[in-house]
Short mmCIF file of C-alpha atoms in Angstrom, two decimals:
data_model
loop_
_atom_site.label_atom_id
_atom_site.label_comp_id
_atom_site.label_asym_id
_atom_site.label_seq_id
_atom_site.Cartn_x
_atom_site.Cartn_y
_atom_site.Cartn_z
CA MET A 1 64.57 112.50 9.58
CA ALA A 2 62.31 111.82 6.60
CA LEU A 3 63.73 109.64 3.85
CA ASP A 4 63.96 111.28 0.45
CA ALA A 5 61.87 109.93 -2.38
CA GLN A 6 64.72 108.08 -4.11
CA ILE A 7 65.80 106.24 -0.95
CA LYS A 8 62.17 105.35 -0.14
CA GLN A 9 61.76 103.90 -3.62
CA GLN A 10 64.91 101.79 -3.23
CA LEU A 11 63.87 100.72 0.25
CA ALA A 12 60.41 99.69 -0.90
CA GLN A 13 61.94 97.39 -3.49
CA TYR A 14 64.23 95.78 -0.91
CA LEU A 15 61.47 95.31 1.66
CA GLU A 16 59.47 93.28 -0.84
CA LEU A 17 62.26 90.67 -0.60
CA MET A 18 61.64 90.05 3.10
CA GLU A 19 60.70 86.41 3.76
CA GLY A 20 59.26 86.70 7.28
CA ASP A 21 58.16 89.13 9.98
CA VAL A 22 60.61 91.38 11.84
CA VAL A 23 60.21 93.17 15.16
CA LEU A 24 62.13 96.38 15.84
CA LYS A 25 62.59 96.96 19.57
CA VAL A 26 63.08 100.70 19.95
CA SER A 27 64.75 102.50 22.84
CA ALA A 28 64.24 106.24 22.32
CA GLY A 29 64.24 109.47 24.28
CA THR A 30 63.17 113.02 23.44
CA ASP A 31 66.52 114.17 22.05
CA LYS A 32 67.06 115.03 18.37
CA ALA A 33 68.98 111.81 17.63
CA SER A 34 66.12 109.75 19.09
CA GLN A 35 63.60 111.67 17.03
CA GLU A 36 65.57 111.00 13.85
CA MET A 37 65.81 107.31 14.66
CA THR A 38 62.12 106.89 15.49
CA ALA A 39 61.21 108.74 12.29
CA LEU A 40 63.14 106.06 10.41
CA THR A 41 61.58 103.12 12.28
CA ASP A 42 58.10 104.64 11.81
CA GLU A 43 58.71 104.92 8.06
CA LEU A 44 59.83 101.29 7.94
CA THR A 45 56.63 100.09 9.59
CA ALA A 46 54.56 102.25 7.26
CA MET A 47 56.29 100.75 4.23
CA SER A 48 56.02 97.07 5.14
CA SER A 49 53.36 95.06 6.95
CA ARG A 50 56.11 92.59 7.89
CA ILE A 51 57.80 95.11 10.20
CA LYS A 52 56.41 95.85 13.67
CA VAL A 53 57.76 98.17 16.38
CA GLU A 54 57.88 97.56 20.13
CA GLN A 55 59.12 99.97 22.79
CA ALA A 56 62.03 98.68 24.87
CA GLU A 57 64.91 99.72 27.11
CA LEU A 58 68.22 98.87 25.49
CA GLU A 59 71.76 99.47 26.75
CA ARG A 60 72.05 102.68 24.72
CA THR A 61 69.48 105.30 23.79
CA PRO A 62 68.72 105.94 20.98
CA SER A 63 68.94 102.35 19.72
CA PHE A 64 66.83 99.69 18.08
CA SER A 65 67.29 95.96 17.72
CA VAL A 66 66.22 93.87 14.71
CA ASN A 67 64.59 90.58 15.70
CA ARG A 68 62.34 87.76 14.62
CA PRO A 69 59.06 87.56 16.59
CA GLY A 70 59.87 85.94 19.92
CA GLU A 71 63.57 85.56 19.07
CA GLU A 72 66.48 87.94 19.59
CA SER A 73 68.88 88.19 16.64
CA GLY A 74 71.59 90.02 18.56
CA ILE A 75 71.68 92.91 16.04
CA VAL A 76 71.40 96.44 17.47
CA PHE A 77 71.79 99.80 15.75
CA SER A 78 72.70 102.59 18.20
CA GLY A 79 71.97 105.69 16.18
CA THR A 80 70.29 106.05 12.79
CA PRO A 81 71.86 103.77 10.15
CA LEU A 82 71.63 106.01 7.12
CA GLY A 83 74.48 107.41 5.02
CA HIS A 84 76.96 104.65 4.27
CA GLU A 85 75.14 102.37 6.72
CA PHE A 86 71.82 102.36 4.82
CA THR A 87 72.79 99.10 3.11
CA SER A 88 73.70 97.60 6.50
CA LEU A 89 70.16 98.28 7.71
CA VAL A 90 68.58 96.79 4.58
CA LEU A 91 70.68 93.63 4.78
CA ALA A 92 69.91 93.22 8.48
CA LEU A 93 66.18 93.41 7.79
CA LEU A 94 66.41 90.89 4.95
CA GLN A 95 68.65 88.43 6.79
CA VAL A 96 66.69 88.52 10.05
CA SER A 97 63.50 87.99 8.01
CA GLY A 98 64.96 84.70 6.79
CA ARG A 99 66.74 85.60 3.57
CA ALA A 100 70.08 83.75 3.44
CA PRO A 101 73.24 85.89 3.59
CA LYS A 102 75.32 85.93 0.41
CA VAL A 103 78.48 84.37 1.84
CA ASP A 104 80.38 81.21 0.92
CA GLU A 105 79.14 78.02 2.52
CA LYS A 106 82.61 77.47 3.97
CA VAL A 107 82.30 80.79 5.82
CA VAL A 108 78.80 79.92 7.03
CA LYS A 109 80.13 76.69 8.55
CA GLN A 110 83.02 78.52 10.22
CA VAL A 111 80.62 81.00 11.84
CA LYS A 112 78.16 78.33 12.95
CA ASN A 113 80.98 76.30 14.52
CA ILE A 114 81.90 79.11 16.93
CA LYS A 115 81.01 77.90 20.44
CA ASP A 116 82.13 80.88 22.53
CA GLU A 117 79.84 83.79 23.35
CA LEU A 118 81.05 86.76 21.31
CA HIS A 119 79.57 90.20 21.95
CA PHE A 120 80.85 92.70 19.37
CA VAL A 121 80.47 96.48 19.43
CA SER A 122 81.57 98.45 16.37
CA TYR A 123 82.14 102.19 16.54
CA ILE A 124 81.53 103.86 13.18
CA SER A 125 80.74 107.13 11.45
CA LEU A 126 78.05 107.46 8.80
CA THR A 127 80.53 109.10 6.42
CA CYS A 128 83.00 106.20 6.66
CA GLN A 129 83.13 104.10 3.49
CA ASN A 130 85.14 101.38 5.28
CA CYS A 131 82.68 100.84 8.12
CA PRO A 132 79.75 99.11 6.36
CA GLU A 133 81.75 95.99 5.51
CA VAL A 134 82.57 95.48 9.19
CA VAL A 135 79.02 96.21 10.33
CA GLN A 136 77.52 93.87 7.73
CA ALA A 137 80.02 91.10 8.51
CA LEU A 138 79.28 91.21 12.25
CA ASN A 139 75.53 91.40 11.64
CA THR A 140 75.73 88.35 9.39
CA MET A 141 77.66 86.46 12.06
CA SER A 142 74.95 87.39 14.58
CA VAL A 143 72.22 86.06 12.28
CA LEU A 144 74.07 82.78 11.70
CA ASN A 145 75.09 82.04 15.29
CA PRO A 146 72.96 82.67 18.42
CA ASN A 147 76.16 82.91 20.49
CA ILE A 148 77.15 86.09 18.65
CA THR A 149 75.73 89.59 19.08
CA HIS A 150 76.65 92.88 17.45
CA THR A 151 75.86 96.50 18.22
CA MET A 152 76.72 99.26 15.76
CA VAL A 153 77.42 102.57 17.55
CA ASP A 154 77.39 105.87 15.67
CA GLY A 155 80.29 107.81 17.18
CA ALA A 156 78.66 111.14 16.32
CA VAL A 157 75.67 110.27 18.53
CA PHE A 158 77.59 108.65 21.38
CA LYS A 159 80.50 111.09 21.59
CA GLU A 160 81.13 110.67 25.32
CA GLU A 161 81.44 106.90 24.99
CA VAL A 162 83.81 107.24 22.07
CA GLU A 163 85.97 109.79 23.85
CA SER A 164 86.04 107.77 27.07
CA LYS A 165 87.53 104.86 25.11
CA ASN A 166 89.97 107.16 23.27
CA ILE A 167 88.58 105.96 19.94
CA MET A 168 90.03 108.21 17.25
CA ALA A 169 89.66 106.01 14.17
CA VAL A 170 86.75 104.10 12.70
CA PRO A 171 85.72 101.42 12.36
CA THR A 172 86.93 100.28 15.78
CA VAL A 173 85.57 96.98 17.10
CA TYR A 174 85.36 95.82 20.71
CA LEU A 175 84.83 92.17 21.62
CA ASN A 176 83.42 91.27 25.04
CA GLY A 177 84.32 94.73 26.32
CA GLU A 178 87.93 94.76 25.10
CA PRO A 179 89.52 96.29 21.97
CA PHE A 180 89.52 93.68 19.19
CA THR A 181 90.34 95.21 15.82
CA ASN A 182 90.05 98.32 13.68
CA GLY A 183 89.95 99.26 10.04
CA ARG A 184 88.08 97.71 7.15
CA LYS A 185 87.61 93.95 7.60
CA THR A 186 85.74 91.29 5.66
CA ILE A 187 83.95 88.47 7.44
CA GLU A 188 86.83 86.18 6.45
CA GLU A 189 89.35 88.57 8.01
CA ILE A 190 87.34 88.76 11.23
CA LEU A 191 87.22 84.96 11.40
CA ALA A 192 90.97 84.88 10.81
CA GLU A 193 91.53 87.25 13.73
CA LEU A 194 89.39 84.92 15.84
CA GLY A 195 91.80 82.11 14.95
CA SER A 196 90.06 80.49 11.99
CA THR A 197 92.65 80.61 9.20
CA ALA A 198 93.75 78.53 6.22
CA ASP A 199 96.94 76.55 6.82
CA ALA A 200 99.44 75.29 4.27
CA SER A 201 97.73 71.90 3.96
CA GLU A 202 94.82 73.53 2.12
CA PHE A 203 97.17 74.37 -0.75
CA GLU A 204 99.10 71.09 -1.00
CA ASP A 205 97.06 69.55 -3.81
CA LYS A 206 96.92 72.58 -6.09
CA GLU A 207 98.23 71.89 -9.58
CA PRO A 208 100.62 74.44 -11.12
CA PHE A 209 98.89 77.46 -12.64
CA ASP A 210 99.40 78.88 -16.11
CA VAL A 211 99.05 82.41 -14.72
CA LEU A 212 99.24 83.22 -11.02
CA VAL A 213 98.37 86.81 -10.12
CA VAL A 214 99.70 88.16 -6.83
CA GLY A 215 97.40 91.00 -5.77
CA GLY A 216 93.67 91.65 -5.98
CA GLY A 217 93.41 95.34 -6.84
CA PRO A 218 92.43 96.83 -10.22
CA ALA A 219 95.62 95.60 -11.93
CA GLY A 220 95.33 92.11 -10.45
CA ALA A 221 91.63 91.76 -11.23
CA SER A 222 92.17 92.91 -14.81
CA ALA A 223 95.07 90.49 -15.26
CA ALA A 224 93.04 87.58 -13.89
CA ILE A 225 90.05 88.28 -16.13
CA TYR A 226 92.18 88.56 -19.28
CA ALA A 227 94.01 85.32 -18.41
CA ALA A 228 90.84 83.39 -17.57
CA ARG A 229 89.22 84.46 -20.82
CA LYS A 230 92.06 82.71 -22.64
CA GLY A 231 90.91 79.45 -21.07
CA ILE A 232 94.12 78.89 -19.13
CA ARG A 233 94.48 77.88 -15.47
CA THR A 234 94.42 81.11 -13.49
CA GLY A 235 94.87 81.85 -9.80
CA VAL A 236 94.84 84.99 -7.66
CA VAL A 237 96.59 85.39 -4.32
CA ALA A 238 95.32 88.49 -2.52
CA GLU A 239 95.82 89.86 0.96
CA ARG A 240 92.50 91.67 0.54
CA PHE A 241 90.58 91.73 -2.70
CA GLY A 242 90.18 95.28 -3.97
CA GLY A 243 93.46 96.63 -2.64
CA GLN A 244 93.87 100.38 -2.15
CA ILE A 245 90.55 101.28 -3.71
CA LEU A 246 88.81 99.85 -0.65
CA ASP A 247 90.10 102.95 1.16
CA THR A 248 89.10 105.37 -1.60
CA ALA A 249 85.98 107.47 -1.16
CA ALA A 250 84.86 109.22 -4.35
CA ILE A 251 86.12 108.12 -7.77
CA GLU A 252 85.21 110.56 -10.51
CA ASN A 253 87.85 109.91 -13.20
CA PHE A 254 86.99 106.31 -14.08
CA ILE A 255 86.04 106.79 -17.70
CA SER A 256 82.33 106.20 -18.52
CA VAL A 257 81.38 106.21 -14.82
CA LYS A 258 80.71 109.73 -13.58
CA HIS A 259 80.89 108.83 -9.91
CA THR A 260 81.47 105.73 -7.83
CA GLU A 261 83.11 104.77 -4.55
CA GLY A 262 86.09 102.54 -3.94
CA PRO A 263 84.34 99.75 -2.03
CA LYS A 264 81.60 99.60 -4.69
CA LEU A 265 84.18 99.31 -7.48
CA ALA A 266 86.11 96.68 -5.50
CA ALA A 267 82.95 94.59 -5.09
CA SER A 268 82.32 94.84 -8.84
CA LEU A 269 85.87 93.74 -9.59
CA GLU A 270 85.58 90.69 -7.35
CA GLU A 271 82.18 89.80 -8.80
CA HIS A 272 83.57 90.06 -12.34
CA VAL A 273 86.59 87.88 -11.54
CA LYS A 274 84.35 85.23 -9.99
CA GLU A 275 82.34 85.04 -13.23
CA TYR A 276 85.31 83.06 -14.57
CA ASN A 277 87.08 79.92 -13.48
CA VAL A 278 89.63 81.70 -11.32
CA ASP A 279 91.03 80.19 -8.11
CA VAL A 280 90.84 83.16 -5.72
CA MET A 281 92.96 82.69 -2.59
CA ASN A 282 91.99 85.60 -0.39
CA LEU A 283 93.63 86.69 2.90
CA GLN A 284 96.97 85.28 1.76
CA ARG A 285 100.23 87.21 1.72
CA ALA A 286 103.19 86.27 -0.45
CA LYS A 287 106.62 86.19 1.22
CA ARG A 288 109.03 84.85 -1.43
CA LEU A 289 109.40 84.51 -5.21
CA GLU A 290 111.84 82.09 -6.79
CA LYS A 291 112.32 81.19 -10.45
CA LYS A 292 112.99 77.48 -11.08
CA ASP A 293 111.53 75.40 -13.90
CA LEU A 294 108.31 77.06 -12.81
CA VAL A 295 107.93 80.27 -10.83
CA GLU A 296 107.35 79.55 -7.13
CA ILE A 297 105.46 81.83 -4.75
CA GLU A 298 105.75 81.00 -1.07
CA LEU A 299 102.97 82.29 1.19
CA GLU A 300 103.35 83.41 4.78
CA ASN A 301 101.52 80.29 5.94
CA GLY A 302 104.31 78.19 4.42
CA ALA A 303 102.41 76.99 1.34
CA VAL A 304 104.22 77.08 -2.02
CA LEU A 305 102.28 77.78 -5.23
CA LYS A 306 103.79 77.08 -8.65
CA SER A 307 103.00 78.65 -12.00
CA LYS A 308 104.32 78.92 -15.54
CA THR A 309 103.99 82.71 -15.23
CA VAL A 310 103.43 85.16 -12.40
CA ILE A 311 101.96 88.65 -12.56
CA LEU A 312 102.94 90.85 -9.62
CA ALA A 313 100.16 93.35 -8.85
CA THR A 314 100.68 93.97 -5.15
CA GLY A 315 99.90 97.69 -5.29
CA ALA A 316 101.04 100.24 -2.76
CA ARG A 317 100.20 101.52 0.71
CA TRP A 318 100.12 104.88 2.46
CA ARG A 319 103.61 106.25 3.00
CA ASN A 320 104.52 106.93 6.62
CA ILE A 321 106.27 110.11 7.69
CA GLY A 322 108.67 108.05 9.77
CA VAL A 323 108.90 110.37 12.76
CA PRO A 324 108.59 109.67 16.51
CA GLY A 325 104.96 109.41 17.59
CA GLU A 326 103.51 108.32 14.26
CA ALA A 327 103.39 104.60 15.03
CA GLU A 328 102.75 105.11 18.75
CA PHE A 329 99.63 107.24 18.15
CA ARG A 330 98.21 105.47 15.11
CA ASN A 331 94.43 105.37 15.66
CA LYS A 332 94.99 107.58 18.69
CA GLY A 333 95.05 110.79 16.71
CA VAL A 334 97.24 109.76 13.76
CA ALA A 335 94.99 108.89 10.84
CA TYR A 336 95.21 108.25 7.11
CA CYS A 337 91.53 108.40 6.05
CA PRO A 338 89.88 111.82 6.45
CA HIS A 339 86.52 110.55 5.19
CA CYS A 340 86.43 107.79 7.82
CA ASP A 341 87.98 109.46 10.83
CA GLY A 342 87.27 113.16 10.20
CA PRO A 343 83.94 113.21 12.10
CA LEU A 344 85.70 112.05 15.27
CA PHE A 345 87.61 115.36 15.30
CA GLU A 346 84.56 117.62 15.04
CA GLY A 347 85.32 121.01 16.58
CA LYS A 348 88.99 120.17 17.19
CA ASP A 349 92.26 121.36 15.68
CA VAL A 350 94.05 119.01 13.26
CA ALA A 351 96.97 118.97 10.84
CA VAL A 352 97.33 117.49 7.37
CA VAL A 353 100.86 116.50 6.37
CA GLY A 354 101.21 116.69 2.60
CA GLY A 355 100.45 119.32 -0.04
CA GLY A 356 99.56 117.10 -3.00
CA ASN A 357 96.05 116.48 -4.30
CA SER A 358 95.17 113.94 -1.60
CA GLY A 359 96.46 116.22 1.16
CA ILE A 360 94.62 119.30 -0.03
CA GLU A 361 91.41 117.37 -0.66
CA ALA A 362 91.70 116.06 2.91
CA ALA A 363 92.26 119.57 4.27
CA ILE A 364 89.21 120.91 2.43
CA ASP A 365 87.01 118.09 3.74
CA LEU A 366 88.32 118.45 7.30
CA ALA A 367 87.83 122.24 7.29
CA GLY A 368 84.08 121.65 7.14
CA ILE A 369 84.16 119.47 10.26
CA THR A 370 86.99 120.61 12.51
CA ASN A 371 87.77 123.91 14.20
CA HIS A 372 91.04 124.51 12.35
CA VAL A 373 93.29 122.74 9.87
CA THR A 374 97.04 123.29 9.54
CA VAL A 375 98.58 122.01 6.29
CA LEU A 376 102.28 121.16 6.49
CA GLU A 377 104.10 120.90 3.14
CA PHE A 378 107.77 119.94 2.97
CA GLY A 379 108.40 121.78 -0.30
CA SER A 380 108.33 125.47 -1.10
CA GLU A 381 105.00 125.20 -2.95
CA LEU A 382 101.88 123.07 -2.74
CA ARG A 383 101.74 120.34 -5.38
CA ALA A 384 97.97 120.08 -5.66
CA ASP A 385 95.96 121.11 -8.71
CA SER A 386 95.28 124.85 -8.85
CA VAL A 387 91.51 124.39 -8.56
CA LEU A 388 92.04 122.61 -5.23
CA GLN A 389 94.48 125.27 -4.01
CA ASP A 390 92.00 128.03 -4.87
CA ARG A 391 89.31 126.28 -2.84
CA LEU A 392 91.71 125.71 0.06
CA TYR A 393 92.82 129.34 0.27
CA SER A 394 89.19 130.47 0.29
CA LEU A 395 88.57 128.71 3.60
CA PRO A 396 88.82 130.85 6.75
CA ASN A 397 89.94 128.09 9.13
CA VAL A 398 92.96 126.74 7.23
CA THR A 399 96.64 127.68 7.67
CA VAL A 400 99.21 126.53 5.10
CA VAL A 401 102.82 126.15 6.23
CA LYS A 402 105.39 125.51 3.48
CA ASN A 403 109.00 124.39 3.87
CA ALA A 404 107.90 122.46 6.96
CA GLN A 405 109.85 119.35 7.89
CA THR A 406 107.77 117.33 10.34
CA THR A 407 109.96 116.05 13.18
CA GLU A 408 107.61 114.58 15.80
CA ILE A 409 104.00 113.87 16.64
CA THR A 410 103.57 114.45 20.35
CA GLY A 411 101.13 113.13 22.92
CA THR A 412 100.58 111.13 26.08
CA ASP A 413 97.80 108.57 25.63
CA LYS A 414 96.71 110.34 22.41
CA VAL A 415 97.97 113.06 20.08
CA ASN A 416 98.33 116.56 21.51
CA GLY A 417 100.54 118.26 18.93
CA ILE A 418 102.99 118.20 16.03
CA SER A 419 106.51 119.59 15.79
CA TYR A 420 108.29 120.74 12.66
CA ILE A 421 111.37 122.63 11.50
CA ASP A 422 111.03 125.69 9.27
CA ARG A 423 113.46 124.68 6.51
CA GLU A 424 114.14 128.32 5.58
CA THR A 425 115.06 129.58 9.05
CA GLY A 426 115.92 126.34 10.86
CA GLU A 427 113.54 127.35 13.63
CA GLU A 428 111.76 124.55 15.51
CA LYS A 429 108.02 125.06 15.94
CA HIS A 430 105.17 123.22 17.64
CA VAL A 431 101.42 123.29 17.02
CA GLU A 432 98.99 122.05 19.66
CA LEU A 433 96.23 119.94 18.12
CA SER A 434 94.26 116.71 18.45
CA GLY A 435 94.77 114.90 15.17
CA VAL A 436 97.29 114.43 12.36
CA PHE A 437 96.21 113.17 8.92
CA VAL A 438 99.12 111.80 6.89
CA GLN A 439 98.77 112.27 3.13
CA ILE A 440 102.26 112.07 1.62
CA GLY A 441 101.80 109.55 -1.14
CA LEU A 442 102.37 105.84 -1.52
CA VAL A 443 105.09 103.22 -1.20
CA PRO A 444 104.98 100.01 -3.28
CA ASN A 445 104.28 96.67 -1.57
CA THR A 446 107.42 95.01 -2.89
CA ASP A 447 109.71 94.57 0.13
CA TRP A 448 109.00 90.82 0.19
CA LEU A 449 110.62 90.40 -3.24
CA GLY A 450 114.14 91.28 -2.10
CA ASP A 451 116.53 90.84 -5.03
CA SER A 452 114.37 88.28 -6.86
CA VAL A 453 113.29 90.90 -9.44
CA GLU A 454 114.83 94.23 -10.41
CA ARG A 455 113.43 97.25 -8.58
CA ASN A 456 114.31 100.93 -8.69
CA ARG A 457 115.37 103.10 -5.74
CA ALA A 458 111.74 103.73 -4.84
CA GLY A 459 111.12 99.99 -4.61
CA GLU A 460 109.01 99.89 -7.76
CA ILE A 461 109.32 96.81 -9.99
CA MET A 462 110.95 97.74 -13.28
CA VAL A 463 109.04 96.57 -16.35
CA ASP A 464 109.20 97.02 -20.11
CA LYS A 465 106.33 98.08 -22.39
CA ARG A 466 104.91 94.54 -22.22
CA GLY A 467 104.90 94.49 -18.41
CA ALA A 468 107.82 92.03 -18.31
CA THR A 469 110.39 92.12 -15.51
CA ASN A 470 114.03 91.02 -15.79
CA VAL A 471 112.94 87.48 -14.76
CA PRO A 472 111.54 85.35 -17.62
CA GLY A 473 107.90 84.52 -16.97
CA VAL A 474 107.46 87.18 -14.28
CA PHE A 475 105.43 90.29 -15.10
CA ALA A 476 104.22 93.26 -13.05
CA ALA A 477 101.44 95.82 -13.29
CA GLY A 478 99.86 98.67 -11.37
CA ASP A 479 101.18 100.78 -8.52
CA CYS A 480 103.87 98.27 -7.53
CA SER A 481 105.56 98.83 -10.91
CA ASP A 482 107.52 101.81 -12.23
CA SER A 483 104.56 103.13 -14.24
CA ALA A 484 104.70 106.87 -14.72
CA PHE A 485 101.29 107.53 -13.17
CA LYS A 486 99.33 105.79 -10.42
CA GLN A 487 95.69 105.71 -11.49
CA ILE A 488 93.00 103.03 -11.36
CA ILE A 489 92.35 103.06 -15.08
CA ILE A 490 96.08 102.92 -15.88
CA SER A 491 96.52 99.97 -13.51
CA MET A 492 93.68 98.09 -15.20
CA GLY A 493 95.27 98.62 -18.60
CA ALA A 494 98.65 97.53 -17.28
CA GLY A 495 97.09 94.40 -15.80
CA ALA A 496 95.58 93.52 -19.17
CA THR A 497 98.92 94.14 -20.89
CA ALA A 498 100.80 91.93 -18.43
CA SER A 499 98.22 89.17 -18.79
CA LEU A 500 98.34 89.17 -22.59
CA SER A 501 102.14 89.17 -22.41
CA ALA A 502 102.08 86.23 -20.00
CA PHE A 503 99.83 84.28 -22.37
CA ASP A 504 102.17 85.09 -25.27
CA TYR A 505 105.13 83.93 -23.16
CA ILE A 506 103.41 80.60 -22.47
CA VAL A 507 102.61 80.06 -26.15
CA ARG A 508 106.14 80.91 -27.24
CA SER A 509 107.65 78.68 -24.54
CA GLN A 510 105.53 75.75 -25.72
CA VAL A 511 106.59 76.31 -29.35
CA GLU A 512 110.26 76.45 -28.38
CA THR A 513 109.84 73.24 -26.34
CA VAL A 514 108.32 71.45 -29.35
CA LYS A 515 111.15 72.68 -31.62
CA ALA A 516 113.73 71.46 -29.12
#
């Protein structure tokens, strides 16, 4: 597979940053996948005198390892790391050559302190926007610690291996031959799952904040930036910085940017926030809010943070259908990300539950990969934009079922079908298939608040035009609030509004204190 001119130009620029020699040990056969991989490794050697190729026999063919001369790095790519994994390849080359990974020194120390032998295998697809972060994190750990190895496996190339392990969602990570984790994970999250986490003592000496933002998505990042620019003490508590957009593929309605991807935008948000003096507390989940003299936020690790004002920007998550089989077969045929997991269902029959824009977009994408797609819509009409419906109905391998109430997702060790009731006739029906993609909207991440702030029946935090809740000093923004529309650009604006309102609240409170 020859690299196109634009990619070669980018690659050439990156390869100039290499600080030492790298040896690629290549295990290839005569199959098409091997030919594509060797074409890539040959191009790499042609582009840089620092890269050499040696023939080898690795555990999987086609594969190649990235090493220093005379020293194994533990990094192996099984398949051809292009598509979303192109950056993973570039970073592996740079880091193995001696260029330091761009991670916090605290993280570097955590990785280097690992004494156990950890052999990771990540199963990915090249169309998965969530996979590169996992691949890059595990590669970085391998570079930093000789006890750690990592092999990236392209599920489209090693289909039999993937199917034998019943892997039906990517990324899926195995550790020392056993299932370890799945889904998008940062290096900090992986370390946390290995048992290296922050405890409450790390938060004991924190002074009260002026503005404490709970949530690290577009609304939270915007709120933090606007607060920090006022020169006031600002903190962010985030379960994962970037929020929902980390799971978003193409973004084409972010004004002034014709096209971007969720993970890229999330990285830009985090980079922008870190330009300011903001205390970012990542991988932390809030469990309680209480208004006293200051607003208190208790974290799940038991730590209590205090602030003059709090901005709630906890976003939303995929809504579950709530039927038997959904939880049992999650990642075993039940999926929520068609871009990530779609390739694992190549040539199979699948269903999409939901007839809104996200559901119909998913069905269109899946129709190009799978054998057949059945769309199940609860209502009497699809809710997607007409341009999407027109495209859907033009596809020969899609069936649309309206007035369908999903009742069960069936299976044994993995999904084998879906049952629904025809709401017009009351007739129960069953469709045999291998995968179910759930696309029925979002539910706000506000359960932890209980009755501490006013919420509507949908669980959304009720706010006024200034982003203020019914609790003095507590504001909310983004998809966790009762905003009319859930869009990235609207969330950013709401975050800015809430932040400016919080600053105004602080100023007014200080004036009233002086008067008193």
